[in-house]
Amino acid sequence: TQGELEAAIAAAPDLRALDAVRVGALGKSGTVTALLKGLGAVPPEERKARGAAVNAVKQALEGALDARKAVLEREALEARLRAERLDVSLPARTAPPAGAEAGAIHPIARTVEELTAIFGTMGFTVAEGPDIESDWYNFSALNIPGHHPARQDQDTFYLPPAHGDGFETVLRTHTSPVQIRTMLEGEPPIRVIVPGRTYRADHDATHSPMFHQVEGLVIGRDITLGHLKGCLIDFLRAFFGIAELPVRFRSSYFPFTEPSMEVDIGWDRKTGELGKGSDWLEILGSGMVHPKVLANAGVDPKVWQGFAFGMGIERITMLKHGIADLRPFYESDVRWLRHYGAPV
Ligand code: PHE
């Protein structure tokens, strides 16, 4: 009877039991389904009333089934939430679980942390820019003319022009475009370092198509070559931890600095020891920011002047730790990372 079925529905302890009741009544060979099928045998004058009555029973049962289903589903969800509850007040695990290997701060990140701290004591803050740059920021604004070898395809990764505006887009070949961005975004005086990824279409044992540089930019009313030299000598001695590290400034050329200087540190070529021997090792590029570059970035060269430098982060990391091979930097071997990196 309808009453019995409704009682069975109300008593169904879970979704499976409820479905069994549903199949028994409304399934293909269910009791209610049989009544509906039997309507054909009912005399025509009774059929209409009879059909309406059976349908009313069917609808009542469907309603009861849906209601009970909703209740059971909510109960099941609540039970699951209770079972899976996290105790956020538990203390954190301090060690990796048994059998798991602890990771390490990557040597690149370690060097960035170290040099950020050193430059931080000299009043530098950290600036950043995008890896994907317009040709203008990466080259033109830095006074690198169209025929300069740095623009040729074998060095630069070109991307399709962005937004169909016809301007070339590149993967930045150095962190120097952030000089321009920093000067355009803020007002001098400026004192920033810019650690970041850089890209050149070059791949062999000592070159990776993606590598890291750190740029430095200092702009003030009376910043001189003397400041450049003092700043870099102090940094190199602090970074390599050698108080008397010999540092040599050698005249050079970059389109965006004038004068330009490459910086060498003293080492012993045979033993690889820094600060010993009588050999020189080139380590970074630097110079006084070219007046055209200042003007391109909206800084008045009659009022402001300053210096810039750029160095390879892999390179100074390899020299500091005596790492001979560039490739492991990008291989995520946890033993290598733990040996040359820093503890987490
Ligand atoms: N951008 C230069 C390079 O990638 C380095 C540099 C930076 C030189 C700033 C001078 C001033 O080689």
mmCIF file of C-alpha atoms and ligand atoms in Angstrom:
data_model
loop_
_atom_site.group_PDB
_atom_site.id
_atom_site.type_symbol
_atom_site.label_atom_id
_atom_site.label_comp_id
_atom_site.label_asym_id
_atom_site.label_seq_id
_atom_site.Cartn_x
_atom_site.Cartn_y
_atom_site.Cartn_z
ATOM 1 C CA THR A 1 0.000 0.000 0.000
ATOM 2 C CA GLN A 2 0.979 3.631 -0.320
ATOM 3 C CA GLY A 3 1.292 3.914 3.465
ATOM 4 C CA GLU A 4 3.684 0.969 3.686
ATOM 5 C CA LEU A 5 5.823 2.298 0.875
ATOM 6 C CA GLU A 6 5.979 5.740 2.471
ATOM 7 C CA ALA A 7 7.001 4.170 5.764
ATOM 8 C CA ALA A 8 9.738 2.188 3.976
ATOM 9 C CA ILE A 9 10.982 5.381 2.326
ATOM 10 C CA ALA A 10 11.095 7.257 5.623
ATOM 11 C CA ALA A 11 12.925 4.356 7.265
ATOM 12 C CA ALA A 12 15.535 3.801 4.500
ATOM 13 C CA PRO A 13 18.847 4.103 6.376
ATOM 14 C CA ASP A 14 20.993 5.028 3.360
ATOM 15 C CA LEU A 15 20.890 5.872 -0.345
ATOM 16 C CA ARG A 16 21.215 2.229 -1.411
ATOM 17 C CA ALA A 17 18.273 1.095 0.697
ATOM 18 C CA LEU A 18 16.231 4.031 -0.591
ATOM 19 C CA ASP A 19 16.980 3.098 -4.189
ATOM 20 C CA ALA A 20 15.846 -0.475 -3.498
ATOM 21 C CA VAL A 21 12.473 0.863 -2.335
ATOM 22 C CA ARG A 22 12.247 3.056 -5.442
ATOM 23 C CA VAL A 23 12.954 0.150 -7.797
ATOM 24 C CA GLY A 24 10.444 -2.050 -5.982
ATOM 25 C CA ALA A 25 7.668 0.506 -6.506
ATOM 26 C CA LEU A 26 8.522 2.551 -9.588
ATOM 27 C CA GLY A 27 11.082 0.348 -11.409
ATOM 28 C CA LYS A 28 10.330 -1.588 -14.568
ATOM 29 C CA SER A 29 8.618 -4.402 -12.683
ATOM 30 C CA GLY A 30 7.678 -2.342 -9.634
ATOM 31 C CA THR A 31 4.320 -2.592 -7.931
ATOM 32 C CA VAL A 32 3.111 0.872 -8.953
ATOM 33 C CA THR A 33 4.419 0.381 -12.481
ATOM 34 C CA ALA A 34 2.377 -2.856 -12.641
ATOM 35 C CA LEU A 35 -0.764 -0.937 -11.608
ATOM 36 C CA LEU A 36 -0.166 1.568 -14.400
ATOM 37 C CA LYS A 37 0.378 -1.210 -16.916
ATOM 38 C CA GLY A 38 -2.816 -2.910 -15.710
ATOM 39 C CA LEU A 39 -4.950 0.137 -16.539
ATOM 40 C CA GLY A 40 -5.620 -1.279 -20.010
ATOM 41 C CA ALA A 41 -7.608 -4.113 -18.440
ATOM 42 C CA VAL A 42 -9.766 -1.778 -16.372
ATOM 43 C CA PRO A 43 -13.277 -1.086 -17.805
ATOM 44 C CA PRO A 44 -13.248 2.214 -19.763
ATOM 45 C CA GLU A 45 -15.727 3.990 -17.469
ATOM 46 C CA GLU A 46 -13.461 3.341 -14.435
ATOM 47 C CA ARG A 47 -10.185 3.859 -16.231
ATOM 48 C CA LYS A 48 -9.971 7.636 -15.922
ATOM 49 C CA ALA A 49 -10.570 7.797 -12.170
ATOM 50 C CA ARG A 50 -8.374 4.778 -11.585
ATOM 51 C CA GLY A 51 -5.536 6.215 -13.700
ATOM 52 C CA ALA A 52 -5.695 9.515 -11.835
ATOM 53 C CA ALA A 53 -5.543 7.701 -8.496
ATOM 54 C CA VAL A 54 -2.520 5.579 -9.469
ATOM 55 C CA ASN A 55 -0.734 8.619 -10.850
ATOM 56 C CA ALA A 56 -1.412 10.507 -7.621
ATOM 57 C CA VAL A 57 0.170 7.636 -5.691
ATOM 58 C CA LYS A 58 3.113 7.614 -8.052
ATOM 59 C CA GLN A 59 3.671 11.364 -7.644
ATOM 60 C CA ALA A 60 3.352 11.180 -3.875
ATOM 61 C CA LEU A 61 5.943 8.381 -3.771
ATOM 62 C CA GLU A 62 8.310 10.310 -6.076
ATOM 63 C CA GLY A 63 8.024 13.330 -3.828
ATOM 64 C CA ALA A 64 8.739 11.253 -0.733
ATOM 65 C CA LEU A 65 11.710 9.574 -2.460
ATOM 66 C CA ASP A 66 13.230 12.939 -3.467
ATOM 67 C CA ALA A 67 12.800 14.383 0.007
ATOM 68 C CA ARG A 68 14.351 11.346 1.707
ATOM 69 C CA LYS A 69 17.187 11.349 -0.850
ATOM 70 C CA ALA A 70 18.022 14.973 -0.063
ATOM 71 C CA VAL A 71 18.130 14.197 3.664
ATOM 72 C CA LEU A 72 20.342 11.148 3.198
ATOM 73 C CA GLU A 73 22.718 13.035 0.864
ATOM 74 C CA ARG A 74 23.106 15.829 3.369
ATOM 75 C CA GLU A 75 23.783 13.318 6.134
ATOM 76 C CA ALA A 76 26.398 11.569 3.977
ATOM 77 C CA LEU A 77 28.120 14.892 3.209
ATOM 78 C CA GLU A 78 28.131 15.899 6.862
ATOM 79 C CA ALA A 79 29.592 12.539 7.849
ATOM 80 C CA ARG A 80 32.338 12.949 5.253
ATOM 81 C CA LEU A 81 33.155 16.490 6.380
ATOM 82 C CA ARG A 82 33.324 15.272 9.969
ATOM 83 C CA ALA A 83 35.619 12.377 9.007
ATOM 84 C CA GLU A 84 37.924 14.553 6.879
ATOM 85 C CA ARG A 85 38.153 17.476 9.234
ATOM 86 C CA LEU A 86 41.633 19.022 9.560
ATOM 87 C CA ASP A 87 42.897 20.129 12.905
ATOM 88 C CA VAL A 88 44.499 23.434 11.997
ATOM 89 C CA SER A 89 45.763 23.860 15.544
ATOM 90 C CA LEU A 90 48.156 20.900 15.215
ATOM 91 C CA PRO A 91 51.803 22.032 15.247
ATOM 92 C CA ALA A 92 53.536 21.983 11.819
ATOM 93 C CA ARG A 93 55.916 19.189 10.939
ATOM 94 C CA THR A 94 59.446 20.464 11.372
ATOM 95 C CA ALA A 95 61.182 17.654 9.526
ATOM 96 C CA PRO A 96 60.231 15.948 6.267
ATOM 97 C CA PRO A 97 58.343 12.701 6.798
ATOM 98 C CA ALA A 98 60.453 9.571 7.167
ATOM 99 C CA GLY A 99 61.952 8.481 3.853
ATOM 100 C CA ALA A 100 61.451 11.850 2.156
ATOM 101 C CA GLU A 101 64.400 13.975 1.084
ATOM 102 C CA ALA A 102 64.665 17.574 2.218
ATOM 103 C CA GLY A 103 65.035 20.059 -0.627
ATOM 104 C CA ALA A 104 67.328 23.076 -0.597
ATOM 105 C CA ILE A 105 67.413 26.716 -1.605
ATOM 106 C CA HIS A 106 68.707 26.677 -5.188
ATOM 107 C CA PRO A 107 72.235 28.144 -5.527
ATOM 108 C CA ILE A 108 70.843 30.854 -7.836
ATOM 109 C CA ALA A 109 68.272 31.870 -5.225
ATOM 110 C CA ARG A 110 70.951 31.647 -2.549
ATOM 111 C CA THR A 111 73.223 34.013 -4.481
ATOM 112 C CA VAL A 112 70.328 36.412 -5.104
ATOM 113 C CA GLU A 113 69.569 36.408 -1.376
ATOM 114 C CA GLU A 114 73.202 37.033 -0.516
ATOM 115 C CA LEU A 115 73.768 39.841 -2.989
ATOM 116 C CA THR A 116 70.429 41.451 -2.115
ATOM 117 C CA ALA A 117 71.576 41.555 1.526
ATOM 118 C CA ILE A 118 74.961 43.054 0.622
ATOM 119 C CA PHE A 119 73.513 45.717 -1.669
ATOM 120 C CA GLY A 120 70.790 46.257 0.913
ATOM 121 C CA THR A 121 73.388 47.464 3.406
ATOM 122 C CA MET A 122 74.421 50.020 0.758
ATOM 123 C CA GLY A 123 70.848 51.321 0.427
ATOM 124 C CA PHE A 124 69.767 49.447 -2.711
ATOM 125 C CA THR A 125 66.230 48.144 -3.138
ATOM 126 C CA VAL A 126 65.143 45.407 -5.571
ATOM 127 C CA ALA A 127 63.366 46.232 -8.835
ATOM 128 C CA GLU A 128 61.890 43.846 -11.388
ATOM 129 C CA GLY A 129 60.749 43.828 -14.988
ATOM 130 C CA PRO A 130 59.143 41.385 -17.425
ATOM 131 C CA ASP A 131 61.033 38.565 -19.182
ATOM 132 C CA ILE A 132 59.161 39.393 -22.406
ATOM 133 C CA GLU A 133 60.247 42.847 -23.509
ATOM 134 C CA SER A 134 59.620 45.170 -26.385
ATOM 135 C CA ASP A 135 62.514 45.797 -28.731
ATOM 136 C CA TRP A 136 62.478 49.394 -27.525
ATOM 137 C CA TYR A 137 63.200 48.629 -23.846
ATOM 138 C CA ASN A 138 65.677 45.846 -24.595
ATOM 139 C CA PHE A 139 67.609 47.686 -27.345
ATOM 140 C CA SER A 140 66.559 51.069 -28.721
ATOM 141 C CA ALA A 141 66.130 52.930 -25.439
ATOM 142 C CA LEU A 142 69.533 51.570 -24.383
ATOM 143 C CA ASN A 143 71.158 53.205 -27.407
ATOM 144 C CA ILE A 144 71.717 49.861 -29.148
ATOM 145 C CA PRO A 145 71.335 50.719 -32.828
ATOM 146 C CA GLY A 146 69.597 48.499 -35.366
ATOM 147 C CA HIS A 147 72.828 47.141 -36.816
ATOM 148 C CA HIS A 148 74.369 46.192 -33.459
ATOM 149 C CA PRO A 149 75.385 42.502 -33.286
ATOM 150 C CA ALA A 150 73.401 42.084 -30.060
ATOM 151 C CA ARG A 151 70.273 42.432 -32.175
ATOM 152 C CA GLN A 152 71.092 39.694 -34.630
ATOM 153 C CA ASP A 153 68.921 36.640 -34.693
ATOM 154 C CA GLN A 154 71.550 34.216 -33.440
ATOM 155 C CA ASP A 155 71.565 35.972 -30.048
ATOM 156 C CA THR A 156 68.020 37.137 -29.547
ATOM 157 C CA PHE A 157 64.838 35.116 -29.200
ATOM 158 C CA TYR A 158 62.217 37.058 -31.140
ATOM 159 C CA LEU A 159 58.503 36.666 -30.493
ATOM 160 C CA PRO A 160 55.622 37.707 -32.740
ATOM 161 C CA PRO A 161 54.667 41.376 -32.325
ATOM 162 C CA ALA A 162 52.343 41.783 -29.367
ATOM 163 C CA HIS A 163 48.723 42.915 -29.900
ATOM 164 C CA GLY A 164 49.366 43.186 -33.631
ATOM 165 C CA ASP A 165 50.835 46.637 -33.040
ATOM 166 C CA GLY A 166 53.800 45.856 -35.293
ATOM 167 C CA PHE A 167 56.408 46.310 -32.561
ATOM 168 C CA GLU A 168 58.898 43.482 -32.175
ATOM 169 C CA THR A 169 58.872 41.583 -28.909
ATOM 170 C CA VAL A 170 61.886 39.705 -27.532
ATOM 171 C CA LEU A 171 62.894 37.589 -24.574
ATOM 172 C CA ARG A 172 65.094 40.106 -22.784
ATOM 173 C CA THR A 173 68.774 39.459 -23.525
ATOM 174 C CA HIS A 174 69.889 41.284 -20.379
ATOM 175 C CA THR A 175 68.383 42.934 -17.289
ATOM 176 C CA SER A 176 69.327 46.401 -18.587
ATOM 177 C CA PRO A 177 65.787 47.186 -19.913
ATOM 178 C CA VAL A 178 64.752 47.460 -16.253
ATOM 179 C CA GLN A 179 67.078 50.502 -16.043
ATOM 180 C CA ILE A 180 64.711 52.235 -18.462
ATOM 181 C CA ARG A 181 61.568 51.004 -16.713
ATOM 182 C CA THR A 182 62.844 52.136 -13.302
ATOM 183 C CA MET A 183 63.742 55.617 -14.539
ATOM 184 C CA LEU A 184 60.416 56.020 -16.350
ATOM 185 C CA GLU A 185 58.385 54.793 -13.377
ATOM 186 C CA GLY A 186 60.056 56.803 -10.622
ATOM 187 C CA GLU A 187 62.006 59.950 -9.980
ATOM 188 C CA PRO A 188 65.738 60.127 -9.250
ATOM 189 C CA PRO A 189 67.617 59.682 -7.010
ATOM 190 C CA ILE A 190 67.543 55.947 -7.784
ATOM 191 C CA ARG A 191 69.450 53.057 -6.222
ATOM 192 C CA VAL A 192 68.228 49.620 -7.356
ATOM 193 C CA ILE A 193 69.434 46.156 -8.166
ATOM 194 C CA VAL A 194 67.516 43.959 -10.589
ATOM 195 C CA PRO A 195 68.010 40.202 -10.328
ATOM 196 C CA GLY A 196 66.227 38.178 -12.988
ATOM 197 C CA ARG A 197 66.124 35.723 -15.855
ATOM 198 C CA THR A 198 67.680 36.577 -19.198
ATOM 199 C CA TYR A 199 67.705 34.738 -22.523
ATOM 200 C CA ARG A 200 70.097 34.281 -25.432
ATOM 201 C CA ALA A 201 69.953 31.807 -28.296
ATOM 202 C CA ASP A 202 73.175 30.139 -27.252
ATOM 203 C CA HIS A 203 73.537 26.606 -25.914
ATOM 204 C CA ASP A 204 76.722 24.716 -25.092
ATOM 205 C CA ALA A 205 78.664 23.487 -22.047
ATOM 206 C CA THR A 206 79.178 27.034 -20.762
ATOM 207 C CA HIS A 207 76.055 28.766 -22.124
ATOM 208 C CA SER A 208 72.414 28.194 -21.332
ATOM 209 C CA PRO A 209 69.592 29.795 -23.385
ATOM 210 C CA MET A 210 68.114 30.934 -20.070
ATOM 211 C CA PHE A 211 70.406 32.335 -17.424
ATOM 212 C CA HIS A 212 70.326 34.993 -14.719
ATOM 213 C CA GLN A 213 71.773 38.455 -14.361
ATOM 214 C CA VAL A 214 71.716 41.143 -11.737
ATOM 215 C CA GLU A 215 71.631 44.736 -12.897
ATOM 216 C CA GLY A 216 72.549 47.717 -10.777
ATOM 217 C CA LEU A 217 71.501 51.334 -11.337
ATOM 218 C CA VAL A 218 72.422 54.387 -9.293
ATOM 219 C CA ILE A 219 71.265 57.872 -10.352
ATOM 220 C CA GLY A 220 71.936 61.065 -8.428
ATOM 221 C CA ARG A 221 73.008 64.662 -8.936
ATOM 222 C CA ASP A 222 76.687 63.993 -8.290
ATOM 223 C CA ILE A 223 77.269 60.250 -8.750
ATOM 224 C CA THR A 224 80.761 59.648 -10.158
ATOM 225 C CA LEU A 225 83.009 56.895 -11.461
ATOM 226 C CA GLY A 226 84.521 56.859 -7.975
ATOM 227 C CA HIS A 227 81.178 55.762 -6.550
ATOM 228 C CA LEU A 228 80.944 53.031 -9.179
ATOM 229 C CA LYS A 229 84.385 51.700 -8.281
ATOM 230 C CA GLY A 230 83.893 51.873 -4.538
ATOM 231 C CA CYS A 231 80.478 50.217 -4.733
ATOM 232 C CA LEU A 232 81.651 47.307 -6.890
ATOM 233 C CA ILE A 233 84.905 46.738 -4.963
ATOM 234 C CA ASP A 234 82.957 46.627 -1.692
ATOM 235 C CA PHE A 235 80.367 44.291 -3.176
ATOM 236 C CA LEU A 236 82.864 41.851 -4.722
ATOM 237 C CA ARG A 237 84.944 41.604 -1.549
ATOM 238 C CA ALA A 238 81.846 41.053 0.581
ATOM 239 C CA PHE A 239 80.283 38.542 -1.800
ATOM 240 C CA PHE A 240 83.398 36.399 -2.227
ATOM 241 C CA GLY A 241 84.371 36.871 1.410
ATOM 242 C CA ILE A 242 87.907 37.955 0.569
ATOM 243 C CA ALA A 243 88.849 41.254 2.225
ATOM 244 C CA GLU A 244 91.822 41.961 -0.052
ATOM 245 C CA LEU A 245 90.352 40.585 -3.305
ATOM 246 C CA PRO A 246 92.153 42.408 -6.158
ATOM 247 C CA VAL A 247 89.671 44.235 -8.442
ATOM 248 C CA ARG A 248 90.668 45.755 -11.791
ATOM 249 C CA PHE A 249 88.663 48.183 -13.951
ATOM 250 C CA ARG A 250 89.400 47.850 -17.655
ATOM 251 C CA SER A 251 88.173 50.256 -20.310
ATOM 252 C CA SER A 252 85.539 48.695 -22.538
ATOM 253 C CA TYR A 253 82.483 49.510 -24.650
ATOM 254 C CA PHE A 254 78.735 49.206 -24.118
ATOM 255 C CA PRO A 255 76.299 51.332 -26.146
ATOM 256 C CA PHE A 256 74.412 52.336 -22.981
ATOM 257 C CA THR A 257 77.346 53.481 -20.839
ATOM 258 C CA GLU A 258 80.083 56.048 -21.398
ATOM 259 C CA PRO A 259 82.730 55.513 -20.277
ATOM 260 C CA SER A 260 82.326 51.736 -19.993
ATOM 261 C CA MET A 261 84.415 49.386 -17.922
ATOM 262 C CA GLU A 262 84.720 45.670 -17.549
ATOM 263 C CA VAL A 263 85.651 44.507 -14.096
ATOM 264 C CA ASP A 264 88.168 41.727 -13.394
ATOM 265 C CA ILE A 265 89.035 39.990 -10.147
ATOM 266 C CA GLY A 266 92.381 38.445 -9.273
ATOM 267 C CA TRP A 267 92.736 34.667 -9.248
ATOM 268 C CA ASP A 268 95.118 31.825 -9.865
ATOM 269 C CA ARG A 269 94.191 30.307 -13.201
ATOM 270 C CA LYS A 270 95.915 26.994 -12.357
ATOM 271 C CA THR A 271 94.241 26.307 -9.002
ATOM 272 C CA GLY A 272 91.088 28.346 -9.626
ATOM 273 C CA GLU A 273 91.632 30.083 -6.276
ATOM 274 C CA LEU A 274 90.215 33.606 -6.053
ATOM 275 C CA GLY A 275 92.334 36.372 -4.569
ATOM 276 C CA LYS A 276 95.535 34.367 -5.194
ATOM 277 C CA GLY A 277 98.012 34.278 -8.074
ATOM 278 C CA SER A 278 98.504 36.876 -10.752
ATOM 279 C CA ASP A 279 95.775 36.174 -13.313
ATOM 280 C CA TRP A 280 92.653 38.234 -14.037
ATOM 281 C CA LEU A 281 89.146 36.995 -14.565
ATOM 282 C CA GLU A 282 86.430 39.120 -16.185
ATOM 283 C CA ILE A 283 83.369 39.189 -14.013
ATOM 284 C CA LEU A 284 81.014 42.028 -14.959
ATOM 285 C CA GLY A 285 80.252 45.010 -17.179
ATOM 286 C CA SER A 286 79.704 48.528 -15.924
ATOM 287 C CA GLY A 287 79.879 52.223 -16.767
ATOM 288 C CA MET A 288 78.411 55.674 -16.378
ATOM 289 C CA VAL A 289 74.871 55.737 -17.803
ATOM 290 C CA HIS A 290 74.976 57.265 -21.289
ATOM 291 C CA PRO A 291 73.282 60.695 -21.474
ATOM 292 C CA LYS A 292 71.144 59.460 -24.384
ATOM 293 C CA VAL A 293 69.872 56.606 -22.209
ATOM 294 C CA LEU A 294 68.953 59.045 -19.426
ATOM 295 C CA ALA A 295 67.125 61.235 -21.947
ATOM 296 C CA ASN A 296 65.321 58.217 -23.475
ATOM 297 C CA ALA A 297 64.061 57.354 -19.981
ATOM 298 C CA GLY A 298 62.856 60.876 -19.223
ATOM 299 C CA VAL A 299 65.756 61.827 -16.926
ATOM 300 C CA ASP A 300 67.459 65.169 -17.613
ATOM 301 C CA PRO A 301 71.164 64.459 -18.259
ATOM 302 C CA LYS A 302 72.025 68.047 -17.364
ATOM 303 C CA VAL A 303 70.784 67.492 -13.821
ATOM 304 C CA TRP A 304 71.289 63.764 -13.197
ATOM 305 C CA GLN A 305 74.041 61.260 -13.781
ATOM 306 C CA GLY A 306 74.898 57.826 -12.491
ATOM 307 C CA PHE A 307 76.322 54.388 -13.047
ATOM 308 C CA ALA A 308 75.065 50.956 -14.019
ATOM 309 C CA PHE A 309 76.447 47.457 -13.935
ATOM 310 C CA GLY A 310 75.391 43.959 -14.914
ATOM 311 C CA MET A 311 76.748 40.561 -14.005
ATOM 312 C CA GLY A 312 75.921 36.912 -14.557
ATOM 313 C CA ILE A 313 74.524 35.209 -11.472
ATOM 314 C CA GLU A 314 75.482 31.662 -12.550
ATOM 315 C CA ARG A 315 79.002 32.903 -13.214
ATOM 316 C CA ILE A 316 79.610 34.496 -9.812
ATOM 317 C CA THR A 317 77.951 31.489 -8.137
ATOM 318 C CA MET A 318 80.258 29.067 -9.978
ATOM 319 C CA LEU A 319 83.318 31.109 -9.037
ATOM 320 C CA LYS A 320 82.323 31.455 -5.395
ATOM 321 C CA HIS A 321 81.619 27.749 -4.876
ATOM 322 C CA GLY A 322 84.102 26.250 -7.347
ATOM 323 C CA ILE A 323 81.349 24.801 -9.558
ATOM 324 C CA ALA A 324 82.886 23.677 -12.864
ATOM 325 C CA ASP A 325 79.798 22.784 -14.889
ATOM 326 C CA LEU A 326 76.830 25.003 -15.787
ATOM 327 C CA ARG A 327 74.368 22.203 -16.587
ATOM 328 C CA PRO A 328 73.499 21.023 -13.049
ATOM 329 C CA PHE A 329 71.985 24.461 -12.359
ATOM 330 C CA TYR A 330 69.004 23.389 -14.464
ATOM 331 C CA GLU A 331 68.790 19.675 -13.615
ATOM 332 C CA SER A 332 67.186 19.704 -10.151
ATOM 333 C CA ASP A 333 69.450 16.967 -8.759
ATOM 334 C CA VAL A 334 68.639 17.214 -5.064
ATOM 335 C CA ARG A 335 72.117 16.044 -3.993
ATOM 336 C CA TRP A 336 73.751 18.832 -6.029
ATOM 337 C CA LEU A 337 71.190 21.356 -4.813
ATOM 338 C CA ARG A 338 71.842 20.454 -1.193
ATOM 339 C CA HIS A 339 75.602 20.559 -1.681
ATOM 340 C CA TYR A 340 75.774 24.001 -3.340
ATOM 341 C CA GLY A 341 72.491 25.503 -2.196
ATOM 342 C CA ALA A 342 71.405 26.560 1.266
ATOM 343 C CA PRO A 343 69.313 24.631 3.795
ATOM 344 C CA VAL A 344 65.615 25.409 3.568
HETATM 345 N N1 PHE B 1 73.881 44.504 -20.112
HETATM 346 C C1 PHE B 1 75.282 44.168 -20.192
HETATM 347 C C2 PHE B 1 75.439 42.706 -20.609
HETATM 348 O O1 PHE B 1 74.471 41.980 -20.599
HETATM 349 C C3 PHE B 1 75.999 44.383 -18.879
HETATM 350 C C4 PHE B 1 76.039 45.833 -18.453
HETATM 351 C C5 PHE B 1 75.038 46.329 -17.673
HETATM 352 C C6 PHE B 1 77.066 46.673 -18.828
HETATM 353 C C7 PHE B 1 75.059 47.682 -17.247
HETATM 354 C C8 PHE B 1 77.113 47.979 -18.431
HETATM 355 C C9 PHE B 1 76.117 48.485 -17.651
HETATM 356 O O2 PHE B 1 76.484 42.262 -20.963
#
